[in-house]
PDB file as gemmi writes it, atoms N, CA and C in Angstrom:
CRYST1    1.000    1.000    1.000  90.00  90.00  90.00 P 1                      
ATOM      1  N   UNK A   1     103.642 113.908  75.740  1.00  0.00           N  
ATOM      2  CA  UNK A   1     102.765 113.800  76.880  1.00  0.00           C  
ATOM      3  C   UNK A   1     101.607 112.871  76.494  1.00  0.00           C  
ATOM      4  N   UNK A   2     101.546 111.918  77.425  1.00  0.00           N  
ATOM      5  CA  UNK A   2     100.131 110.606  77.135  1.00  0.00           C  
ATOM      6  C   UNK A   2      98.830 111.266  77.702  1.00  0.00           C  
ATOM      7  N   UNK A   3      97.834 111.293  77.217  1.00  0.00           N  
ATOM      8  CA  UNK A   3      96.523 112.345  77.570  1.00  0.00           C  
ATOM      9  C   UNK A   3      95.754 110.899  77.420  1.00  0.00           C  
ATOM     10  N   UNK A   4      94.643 110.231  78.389  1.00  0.00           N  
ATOM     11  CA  UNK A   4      93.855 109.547  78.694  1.00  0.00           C  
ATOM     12  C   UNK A   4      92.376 110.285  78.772  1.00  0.00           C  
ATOM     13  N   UNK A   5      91.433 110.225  77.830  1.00  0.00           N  
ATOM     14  CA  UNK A   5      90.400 111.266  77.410  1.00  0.00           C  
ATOM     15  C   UNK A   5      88.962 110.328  77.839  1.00  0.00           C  
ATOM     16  N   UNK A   6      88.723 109.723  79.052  1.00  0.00           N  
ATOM     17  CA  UNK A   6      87.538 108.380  79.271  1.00  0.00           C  
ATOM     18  C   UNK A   6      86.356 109.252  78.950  1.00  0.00           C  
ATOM     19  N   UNK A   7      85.230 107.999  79.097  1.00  0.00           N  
ATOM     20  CA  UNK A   7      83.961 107.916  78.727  1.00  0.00           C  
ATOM     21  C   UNK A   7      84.073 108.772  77.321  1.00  0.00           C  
ATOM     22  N   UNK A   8      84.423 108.911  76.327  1.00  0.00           N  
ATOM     23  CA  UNK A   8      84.558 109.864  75.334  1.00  0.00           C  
ATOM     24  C   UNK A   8      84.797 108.543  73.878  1.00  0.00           C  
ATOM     25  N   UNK A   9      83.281 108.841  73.762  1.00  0.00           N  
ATOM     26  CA  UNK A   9      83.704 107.521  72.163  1.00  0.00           C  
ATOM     27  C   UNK A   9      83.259 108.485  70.670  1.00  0.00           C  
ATOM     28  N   UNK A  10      83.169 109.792  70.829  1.00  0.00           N  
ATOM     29  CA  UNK A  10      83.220 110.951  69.717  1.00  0.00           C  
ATOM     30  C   UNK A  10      84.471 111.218  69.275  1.00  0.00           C  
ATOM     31  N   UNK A  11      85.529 110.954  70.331  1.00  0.00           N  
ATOM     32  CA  UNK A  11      87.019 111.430  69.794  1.00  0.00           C  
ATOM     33  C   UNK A  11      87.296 113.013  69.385  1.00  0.00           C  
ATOM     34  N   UNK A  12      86.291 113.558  70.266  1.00  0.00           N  
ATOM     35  CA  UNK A  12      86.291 115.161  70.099  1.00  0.00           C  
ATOM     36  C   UNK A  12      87.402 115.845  70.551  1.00  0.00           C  
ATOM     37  N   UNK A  13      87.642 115.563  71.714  1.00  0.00           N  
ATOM     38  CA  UNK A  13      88.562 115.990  72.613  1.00  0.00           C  
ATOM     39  C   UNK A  13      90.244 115.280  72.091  1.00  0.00           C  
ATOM     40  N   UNK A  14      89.704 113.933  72.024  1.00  0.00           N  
ATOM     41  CA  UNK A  14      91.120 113.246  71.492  1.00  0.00           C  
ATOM     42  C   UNK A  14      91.167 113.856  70.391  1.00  0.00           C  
ATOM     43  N   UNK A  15      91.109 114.084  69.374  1.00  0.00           N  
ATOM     44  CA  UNK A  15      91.237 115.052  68.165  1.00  0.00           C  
ATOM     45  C   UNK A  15      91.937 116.355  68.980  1.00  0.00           C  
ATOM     46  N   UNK A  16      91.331 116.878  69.213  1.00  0.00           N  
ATOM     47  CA  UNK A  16      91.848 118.322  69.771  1.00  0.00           C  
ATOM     48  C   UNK A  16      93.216 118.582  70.750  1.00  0.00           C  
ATOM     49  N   UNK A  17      93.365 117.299  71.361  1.00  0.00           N  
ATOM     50  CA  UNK A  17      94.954 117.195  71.635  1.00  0.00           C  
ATOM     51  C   UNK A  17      95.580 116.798  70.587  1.00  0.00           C  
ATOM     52  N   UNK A  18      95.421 115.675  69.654  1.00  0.00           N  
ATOM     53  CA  UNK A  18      96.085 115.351  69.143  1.00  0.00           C  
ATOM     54  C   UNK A  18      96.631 116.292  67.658  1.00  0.00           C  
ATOM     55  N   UNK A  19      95.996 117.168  67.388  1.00  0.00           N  
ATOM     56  CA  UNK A  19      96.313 118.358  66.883  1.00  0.00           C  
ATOM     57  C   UNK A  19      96.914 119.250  67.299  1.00  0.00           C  
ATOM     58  N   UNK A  20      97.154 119.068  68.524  1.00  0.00           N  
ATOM     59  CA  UNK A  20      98.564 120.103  69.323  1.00  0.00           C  
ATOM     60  C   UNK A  20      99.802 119.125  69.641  1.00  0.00           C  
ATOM     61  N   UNK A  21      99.883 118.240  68.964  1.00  0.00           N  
ATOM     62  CA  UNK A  21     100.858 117.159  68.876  1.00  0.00           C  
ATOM     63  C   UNK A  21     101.233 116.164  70.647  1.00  0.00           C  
ATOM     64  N   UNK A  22     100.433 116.391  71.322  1.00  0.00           N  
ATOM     65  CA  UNK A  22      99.699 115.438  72.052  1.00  0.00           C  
ATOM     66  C   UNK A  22      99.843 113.703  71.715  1.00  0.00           C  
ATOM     67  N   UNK A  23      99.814 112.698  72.846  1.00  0.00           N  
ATOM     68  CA  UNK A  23      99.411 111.466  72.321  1.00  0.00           C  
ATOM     69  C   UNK A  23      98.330 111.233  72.843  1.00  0.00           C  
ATOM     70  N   UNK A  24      97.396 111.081  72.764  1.00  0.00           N  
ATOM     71  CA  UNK A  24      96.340 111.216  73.142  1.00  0.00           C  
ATOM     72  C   UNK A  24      94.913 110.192  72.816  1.00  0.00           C  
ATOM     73  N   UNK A  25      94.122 109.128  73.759  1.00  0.00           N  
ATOM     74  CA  UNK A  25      93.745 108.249  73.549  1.00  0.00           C  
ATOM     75  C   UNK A  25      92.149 108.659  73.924  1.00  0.00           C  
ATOM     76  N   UNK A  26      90.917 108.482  73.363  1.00  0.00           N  
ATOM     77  CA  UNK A  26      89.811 107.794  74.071  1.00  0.00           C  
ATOM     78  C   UNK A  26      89.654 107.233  74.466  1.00  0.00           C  
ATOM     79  N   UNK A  27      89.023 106.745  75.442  1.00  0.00           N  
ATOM     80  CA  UNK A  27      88.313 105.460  76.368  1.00  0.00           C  
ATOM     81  C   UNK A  27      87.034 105.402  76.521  1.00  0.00           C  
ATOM     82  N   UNK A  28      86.546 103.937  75.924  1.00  0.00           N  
ATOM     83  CA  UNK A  28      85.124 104.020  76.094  1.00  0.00           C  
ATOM     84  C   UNK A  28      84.482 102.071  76.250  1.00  0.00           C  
ATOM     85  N   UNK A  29      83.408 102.005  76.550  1.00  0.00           N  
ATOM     86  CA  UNK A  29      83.610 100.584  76.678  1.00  0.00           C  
ATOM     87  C   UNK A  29      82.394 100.162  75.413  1.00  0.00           C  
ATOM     88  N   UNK A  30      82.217 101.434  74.325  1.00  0.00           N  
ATOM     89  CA  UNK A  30      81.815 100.913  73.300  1.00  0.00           C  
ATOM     90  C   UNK A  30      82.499 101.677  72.084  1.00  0.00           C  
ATOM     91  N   UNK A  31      82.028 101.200  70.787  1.00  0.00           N  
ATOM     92  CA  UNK A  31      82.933 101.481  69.867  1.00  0.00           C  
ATOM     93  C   UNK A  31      83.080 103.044  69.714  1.00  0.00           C  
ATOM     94  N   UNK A  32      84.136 103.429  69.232  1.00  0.00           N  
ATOM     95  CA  UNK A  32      84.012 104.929  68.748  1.00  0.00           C  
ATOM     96  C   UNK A  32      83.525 105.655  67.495  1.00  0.00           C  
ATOM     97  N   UNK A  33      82.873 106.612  67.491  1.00  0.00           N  
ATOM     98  CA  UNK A  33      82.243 107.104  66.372  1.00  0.00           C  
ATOM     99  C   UNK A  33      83.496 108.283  65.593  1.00  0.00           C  
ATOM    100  N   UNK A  34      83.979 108.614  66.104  1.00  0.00           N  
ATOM    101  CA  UNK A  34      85.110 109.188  65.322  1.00  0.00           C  
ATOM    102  C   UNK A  34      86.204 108.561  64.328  1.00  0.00           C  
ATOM    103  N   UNK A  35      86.926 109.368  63.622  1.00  0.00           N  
ATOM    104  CA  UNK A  35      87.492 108.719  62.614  1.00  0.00           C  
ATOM    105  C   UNK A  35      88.442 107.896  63.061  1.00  0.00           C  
ATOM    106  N   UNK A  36      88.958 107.466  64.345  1.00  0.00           N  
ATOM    107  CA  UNK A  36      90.369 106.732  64.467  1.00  0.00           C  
ATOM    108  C   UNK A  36      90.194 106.127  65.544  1.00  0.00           C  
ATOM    109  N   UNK A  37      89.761 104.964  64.936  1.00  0.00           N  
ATOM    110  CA  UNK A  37      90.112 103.887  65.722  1.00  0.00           C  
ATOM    111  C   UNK A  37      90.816 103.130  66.772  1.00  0.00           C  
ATOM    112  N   UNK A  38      92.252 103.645  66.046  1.00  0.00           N  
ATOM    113  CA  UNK A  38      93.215 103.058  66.395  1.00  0.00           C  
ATOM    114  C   UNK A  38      93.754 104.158  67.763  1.00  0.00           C  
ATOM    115  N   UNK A  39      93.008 105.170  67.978  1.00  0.00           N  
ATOM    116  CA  UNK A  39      93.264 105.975  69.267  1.00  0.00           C  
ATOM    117  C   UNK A  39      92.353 106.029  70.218  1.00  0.00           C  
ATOM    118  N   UNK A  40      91.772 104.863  69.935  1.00  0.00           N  
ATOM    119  CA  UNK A  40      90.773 104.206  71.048  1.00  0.00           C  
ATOM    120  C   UNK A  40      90.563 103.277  71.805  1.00  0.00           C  
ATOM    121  N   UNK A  41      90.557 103.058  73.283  1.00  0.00           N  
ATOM    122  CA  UNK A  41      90.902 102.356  74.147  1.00  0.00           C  
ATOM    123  C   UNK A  41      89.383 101.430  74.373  1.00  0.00           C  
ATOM    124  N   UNK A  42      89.055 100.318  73.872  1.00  0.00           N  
ATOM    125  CA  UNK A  42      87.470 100.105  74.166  1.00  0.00           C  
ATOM    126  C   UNK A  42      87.664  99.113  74.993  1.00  0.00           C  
ATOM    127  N   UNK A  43      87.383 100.020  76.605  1.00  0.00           N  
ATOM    128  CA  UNK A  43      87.494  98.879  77.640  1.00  0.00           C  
ATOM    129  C   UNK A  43      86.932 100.074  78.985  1.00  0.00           C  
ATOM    130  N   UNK A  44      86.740  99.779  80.071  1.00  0.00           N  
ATOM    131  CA  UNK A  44      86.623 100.133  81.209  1.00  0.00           C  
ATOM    132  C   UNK A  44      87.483 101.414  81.484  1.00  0.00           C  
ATOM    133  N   UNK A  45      87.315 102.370  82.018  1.00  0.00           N  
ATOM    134  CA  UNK A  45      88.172 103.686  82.118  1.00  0.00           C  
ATOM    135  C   UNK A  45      89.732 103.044  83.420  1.00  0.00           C  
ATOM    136  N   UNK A  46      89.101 102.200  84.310  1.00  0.00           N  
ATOM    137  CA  UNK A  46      90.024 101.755  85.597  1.00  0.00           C  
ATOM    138  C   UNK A  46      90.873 100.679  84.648  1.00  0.00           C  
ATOM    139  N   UNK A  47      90.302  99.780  83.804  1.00  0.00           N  
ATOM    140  CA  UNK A  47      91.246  98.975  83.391  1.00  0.00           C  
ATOM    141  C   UNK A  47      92.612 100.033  81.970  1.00  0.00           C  
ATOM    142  N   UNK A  48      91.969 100.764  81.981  1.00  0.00           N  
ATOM    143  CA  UNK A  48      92.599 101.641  80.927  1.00  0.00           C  
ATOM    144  C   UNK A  48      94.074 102.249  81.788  1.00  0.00           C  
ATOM    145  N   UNK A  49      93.510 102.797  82.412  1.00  0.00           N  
ATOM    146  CA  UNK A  49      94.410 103.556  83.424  1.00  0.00           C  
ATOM    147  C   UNK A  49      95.657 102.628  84.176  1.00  0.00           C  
ATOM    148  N   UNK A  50      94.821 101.282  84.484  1.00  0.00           N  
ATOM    149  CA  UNK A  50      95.881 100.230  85.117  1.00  0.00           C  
ATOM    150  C   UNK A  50      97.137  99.723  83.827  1.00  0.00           C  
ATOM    151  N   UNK A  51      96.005  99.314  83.092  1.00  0.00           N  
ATOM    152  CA  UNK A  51      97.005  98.572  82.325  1.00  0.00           C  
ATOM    153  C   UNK A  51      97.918  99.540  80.727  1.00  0.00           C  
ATOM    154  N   UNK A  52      97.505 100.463  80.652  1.00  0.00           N  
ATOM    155  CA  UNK A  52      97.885 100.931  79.196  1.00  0.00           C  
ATOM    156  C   UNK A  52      98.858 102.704  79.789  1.00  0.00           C  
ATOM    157  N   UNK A  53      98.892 102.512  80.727  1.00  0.00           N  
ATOM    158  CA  UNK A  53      99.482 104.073  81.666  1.00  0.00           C  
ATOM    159  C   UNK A  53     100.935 103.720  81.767  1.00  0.00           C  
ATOM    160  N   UNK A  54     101.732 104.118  81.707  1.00  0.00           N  
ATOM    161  CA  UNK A  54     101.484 106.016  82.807  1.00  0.00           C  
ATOM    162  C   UNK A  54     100.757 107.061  81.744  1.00  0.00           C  
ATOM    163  N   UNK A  55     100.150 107.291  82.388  1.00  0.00           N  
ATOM    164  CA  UNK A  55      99.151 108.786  81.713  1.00  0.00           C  
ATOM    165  C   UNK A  55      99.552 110.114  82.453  1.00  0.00           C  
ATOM    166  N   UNK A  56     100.017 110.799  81.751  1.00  0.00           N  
ATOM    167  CA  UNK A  56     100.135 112.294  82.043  1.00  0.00           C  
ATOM    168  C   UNK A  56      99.309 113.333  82.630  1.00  0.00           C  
ATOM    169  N   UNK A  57      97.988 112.851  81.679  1.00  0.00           N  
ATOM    170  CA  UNK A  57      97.012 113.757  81.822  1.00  0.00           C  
ATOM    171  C   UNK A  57      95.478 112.297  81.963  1.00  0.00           C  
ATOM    172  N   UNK A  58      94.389 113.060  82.672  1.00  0.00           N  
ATOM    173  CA  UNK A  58      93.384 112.057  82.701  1.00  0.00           C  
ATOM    174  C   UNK A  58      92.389 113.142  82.676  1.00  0.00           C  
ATOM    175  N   UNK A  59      91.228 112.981  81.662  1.00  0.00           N  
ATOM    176  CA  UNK A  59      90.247 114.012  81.347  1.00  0.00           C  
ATOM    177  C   UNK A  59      88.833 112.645  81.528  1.00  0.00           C  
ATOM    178  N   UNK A  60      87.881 112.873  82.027  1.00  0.00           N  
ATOM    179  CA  UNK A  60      86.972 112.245  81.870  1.00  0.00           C  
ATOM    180  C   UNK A  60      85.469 112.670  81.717  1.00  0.00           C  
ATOM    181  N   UNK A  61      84.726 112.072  81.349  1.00  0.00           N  
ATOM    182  CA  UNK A  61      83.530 112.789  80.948  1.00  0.00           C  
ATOM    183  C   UNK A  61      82.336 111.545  81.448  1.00  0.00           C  
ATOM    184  N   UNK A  62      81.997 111.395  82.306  1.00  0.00           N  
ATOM    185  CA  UNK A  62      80.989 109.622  82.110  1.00  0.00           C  
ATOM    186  C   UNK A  62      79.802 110.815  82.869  1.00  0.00           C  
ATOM    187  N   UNK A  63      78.574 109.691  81.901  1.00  0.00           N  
ATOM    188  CA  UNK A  63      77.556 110.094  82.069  1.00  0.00           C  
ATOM    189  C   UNK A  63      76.876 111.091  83.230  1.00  0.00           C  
ATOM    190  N   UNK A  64      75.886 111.869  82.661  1.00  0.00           N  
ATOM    191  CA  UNK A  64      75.681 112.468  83.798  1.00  0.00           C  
ATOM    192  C   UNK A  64      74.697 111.814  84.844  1.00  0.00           C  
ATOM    193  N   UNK A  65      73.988 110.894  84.976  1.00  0.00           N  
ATOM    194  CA  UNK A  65      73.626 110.129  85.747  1.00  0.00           C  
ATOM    195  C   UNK A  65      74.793 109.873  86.783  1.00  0.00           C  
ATOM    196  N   UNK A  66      75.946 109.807  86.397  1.00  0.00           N  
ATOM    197  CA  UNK A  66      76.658 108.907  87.780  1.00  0.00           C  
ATOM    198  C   UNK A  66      77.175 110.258  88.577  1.00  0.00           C  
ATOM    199  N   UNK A  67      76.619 111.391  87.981  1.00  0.00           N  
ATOM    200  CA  UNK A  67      77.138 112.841  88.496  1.00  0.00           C  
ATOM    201  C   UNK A  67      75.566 113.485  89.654  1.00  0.00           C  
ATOM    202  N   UNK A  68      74.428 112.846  88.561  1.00  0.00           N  
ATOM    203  CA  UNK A  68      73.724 114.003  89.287  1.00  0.00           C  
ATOM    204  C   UNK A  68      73.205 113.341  91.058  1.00  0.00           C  
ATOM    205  N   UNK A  69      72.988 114.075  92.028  1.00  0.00           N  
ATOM    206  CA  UNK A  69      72.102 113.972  93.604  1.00  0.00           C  
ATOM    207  C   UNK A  69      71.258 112.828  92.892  1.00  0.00           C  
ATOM    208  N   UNK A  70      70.713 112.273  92.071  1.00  0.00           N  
ATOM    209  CA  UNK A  70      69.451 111.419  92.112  1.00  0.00           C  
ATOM    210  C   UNK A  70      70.430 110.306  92.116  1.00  0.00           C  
ATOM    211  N   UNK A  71      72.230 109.801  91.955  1.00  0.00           N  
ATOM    212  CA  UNK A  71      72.678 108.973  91.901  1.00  0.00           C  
ATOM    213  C   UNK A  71      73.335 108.755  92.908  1.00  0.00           C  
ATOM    214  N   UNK A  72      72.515 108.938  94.409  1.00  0.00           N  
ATOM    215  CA  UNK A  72      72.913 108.936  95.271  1.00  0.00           C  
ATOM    216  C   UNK A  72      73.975 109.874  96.149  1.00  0.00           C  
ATOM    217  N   UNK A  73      73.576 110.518  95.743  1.00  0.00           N  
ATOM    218  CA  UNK A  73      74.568 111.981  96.065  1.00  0.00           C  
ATOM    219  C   UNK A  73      76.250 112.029  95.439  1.00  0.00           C  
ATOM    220  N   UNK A  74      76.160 112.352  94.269  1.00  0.00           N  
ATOM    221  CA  UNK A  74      77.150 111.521  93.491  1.00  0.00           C  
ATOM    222  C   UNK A  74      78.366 110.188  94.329  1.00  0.00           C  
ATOM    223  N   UNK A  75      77.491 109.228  94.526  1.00  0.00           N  
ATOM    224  CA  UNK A  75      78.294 108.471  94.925  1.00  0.00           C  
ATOM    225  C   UNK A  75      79.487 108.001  94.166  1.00  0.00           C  
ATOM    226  N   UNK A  76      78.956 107.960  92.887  1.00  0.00           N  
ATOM    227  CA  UNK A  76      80.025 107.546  91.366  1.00  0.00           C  
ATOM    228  C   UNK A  76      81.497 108.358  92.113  1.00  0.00           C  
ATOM    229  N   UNK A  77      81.233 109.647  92.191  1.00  0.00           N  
ATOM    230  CA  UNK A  77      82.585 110.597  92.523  1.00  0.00           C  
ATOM    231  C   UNK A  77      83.127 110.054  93.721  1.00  0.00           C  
ATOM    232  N   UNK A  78      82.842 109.801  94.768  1.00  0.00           N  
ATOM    233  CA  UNK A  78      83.571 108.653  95.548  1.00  0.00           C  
ATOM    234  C   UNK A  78      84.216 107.781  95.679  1.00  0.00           C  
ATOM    235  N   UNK A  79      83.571 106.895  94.733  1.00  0.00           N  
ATOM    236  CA  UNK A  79      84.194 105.680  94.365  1.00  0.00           C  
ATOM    237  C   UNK A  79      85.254 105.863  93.317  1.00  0.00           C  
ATOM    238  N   UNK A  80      85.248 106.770  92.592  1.00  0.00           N  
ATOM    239  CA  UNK A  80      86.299 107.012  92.007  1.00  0.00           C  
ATOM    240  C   UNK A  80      87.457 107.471  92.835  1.00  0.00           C  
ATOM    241  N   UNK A  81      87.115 108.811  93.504  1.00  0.00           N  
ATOM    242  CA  UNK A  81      88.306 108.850  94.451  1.00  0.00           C  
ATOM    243  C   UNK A  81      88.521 107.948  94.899  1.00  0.00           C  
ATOM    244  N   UNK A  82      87.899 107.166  95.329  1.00  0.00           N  
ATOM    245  CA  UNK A  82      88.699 106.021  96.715  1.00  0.00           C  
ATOM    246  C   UNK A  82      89.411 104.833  95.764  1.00  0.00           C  
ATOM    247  N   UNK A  83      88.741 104.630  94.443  1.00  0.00           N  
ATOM    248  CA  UNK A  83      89.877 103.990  93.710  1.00  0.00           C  
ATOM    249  C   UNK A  83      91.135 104.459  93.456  1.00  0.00           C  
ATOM    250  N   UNK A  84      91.448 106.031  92.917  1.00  0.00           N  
ATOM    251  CA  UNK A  84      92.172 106.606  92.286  1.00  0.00           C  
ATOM    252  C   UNK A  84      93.315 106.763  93.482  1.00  0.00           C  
ATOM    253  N   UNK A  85      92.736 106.915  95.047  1.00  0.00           N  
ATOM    254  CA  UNK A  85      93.312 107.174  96.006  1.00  0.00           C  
ATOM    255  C   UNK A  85      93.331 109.162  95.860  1.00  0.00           C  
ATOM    256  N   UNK A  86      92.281 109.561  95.696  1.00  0.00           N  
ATOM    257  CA  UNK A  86      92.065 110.907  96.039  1.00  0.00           C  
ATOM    258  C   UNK A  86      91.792 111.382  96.835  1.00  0.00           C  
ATOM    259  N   UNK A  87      92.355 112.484  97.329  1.00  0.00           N  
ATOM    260  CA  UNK A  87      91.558 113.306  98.791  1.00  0.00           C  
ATOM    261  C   UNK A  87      90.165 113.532  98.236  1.00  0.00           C  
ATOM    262  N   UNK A  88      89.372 113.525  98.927  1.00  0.00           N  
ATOM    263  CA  UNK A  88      87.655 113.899  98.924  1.00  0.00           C  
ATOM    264  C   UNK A  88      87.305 115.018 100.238  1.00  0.00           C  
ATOM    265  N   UNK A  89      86.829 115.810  99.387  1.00  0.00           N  
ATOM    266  CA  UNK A  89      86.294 117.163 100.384  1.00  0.00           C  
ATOM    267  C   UNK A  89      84.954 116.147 101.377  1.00  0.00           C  
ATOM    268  N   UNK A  90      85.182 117.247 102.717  1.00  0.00           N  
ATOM    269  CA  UNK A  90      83.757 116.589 103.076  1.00  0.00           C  
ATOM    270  C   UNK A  90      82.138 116.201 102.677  1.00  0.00           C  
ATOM    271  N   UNK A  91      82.267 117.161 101.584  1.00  0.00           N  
ATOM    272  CA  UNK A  91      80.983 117.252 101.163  1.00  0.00           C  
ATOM    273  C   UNK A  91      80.946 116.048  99.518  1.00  0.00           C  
ATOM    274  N   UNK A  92      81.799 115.893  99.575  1.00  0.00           N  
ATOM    275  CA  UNK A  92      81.819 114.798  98.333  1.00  0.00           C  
ATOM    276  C   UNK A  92      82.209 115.485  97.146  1.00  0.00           C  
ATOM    277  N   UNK A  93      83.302 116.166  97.434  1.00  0.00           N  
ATOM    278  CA  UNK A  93      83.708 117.191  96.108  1.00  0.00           C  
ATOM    279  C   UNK A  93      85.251 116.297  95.957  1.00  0.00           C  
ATOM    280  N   UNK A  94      85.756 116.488  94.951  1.00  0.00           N  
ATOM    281  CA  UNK A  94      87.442 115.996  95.166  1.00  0.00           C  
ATOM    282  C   UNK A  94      87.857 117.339  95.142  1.00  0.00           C  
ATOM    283  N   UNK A  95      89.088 117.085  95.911  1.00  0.00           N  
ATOM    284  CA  UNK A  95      89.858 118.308  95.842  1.00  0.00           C  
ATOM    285  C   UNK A  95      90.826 118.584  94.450  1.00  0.00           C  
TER     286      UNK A  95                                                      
END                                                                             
């Protein structure tokens, strides 16, 4: 199973699949501070997903700025759905 782990350049999480025998990648669009390199995607989370997928699983973590009401009522979460092609609750939740 391919596990896509974005905004994540600690390799915390990618570690922790990849110890349950997982394939399992970070994504980040700066370098990673964890030990492996080579399970790190350093690019854009959308270009990750386009070009290096099919992904099984997609875990993401990006800043909490693009999460909190002061960022426009998480607009970030929108725009992701409407890239990803997600249903979006009325209130700006994904389903």
């Amino acid at each position: 199973m391919r596990v896509l782990v974005g905004c994540e350049e600690s390799q915390t999480v990618t570690k922790a699949f990849r110890e349950k025998g997982l394939e399992a990648y970070s994504c980040d669009v700066i370098d990673p501070s964890g030990d492996h390199p080579e399970w790190h995607l350093k690019k854009c989370i959308f270009e990750a997903i386009r070009d290096d997928g099919p992904w099984d699983v997609l875990i993401a973590f990006p800043p909490c700025t693009h999460l909190a009401a002061s960022a426009g009522l998480g607009a970030s979460r929108l725009l992701l759905a409407a890239r990803l092609a997600l249903p979006v609750h009325r209130h700006g939740r994904l389903r």
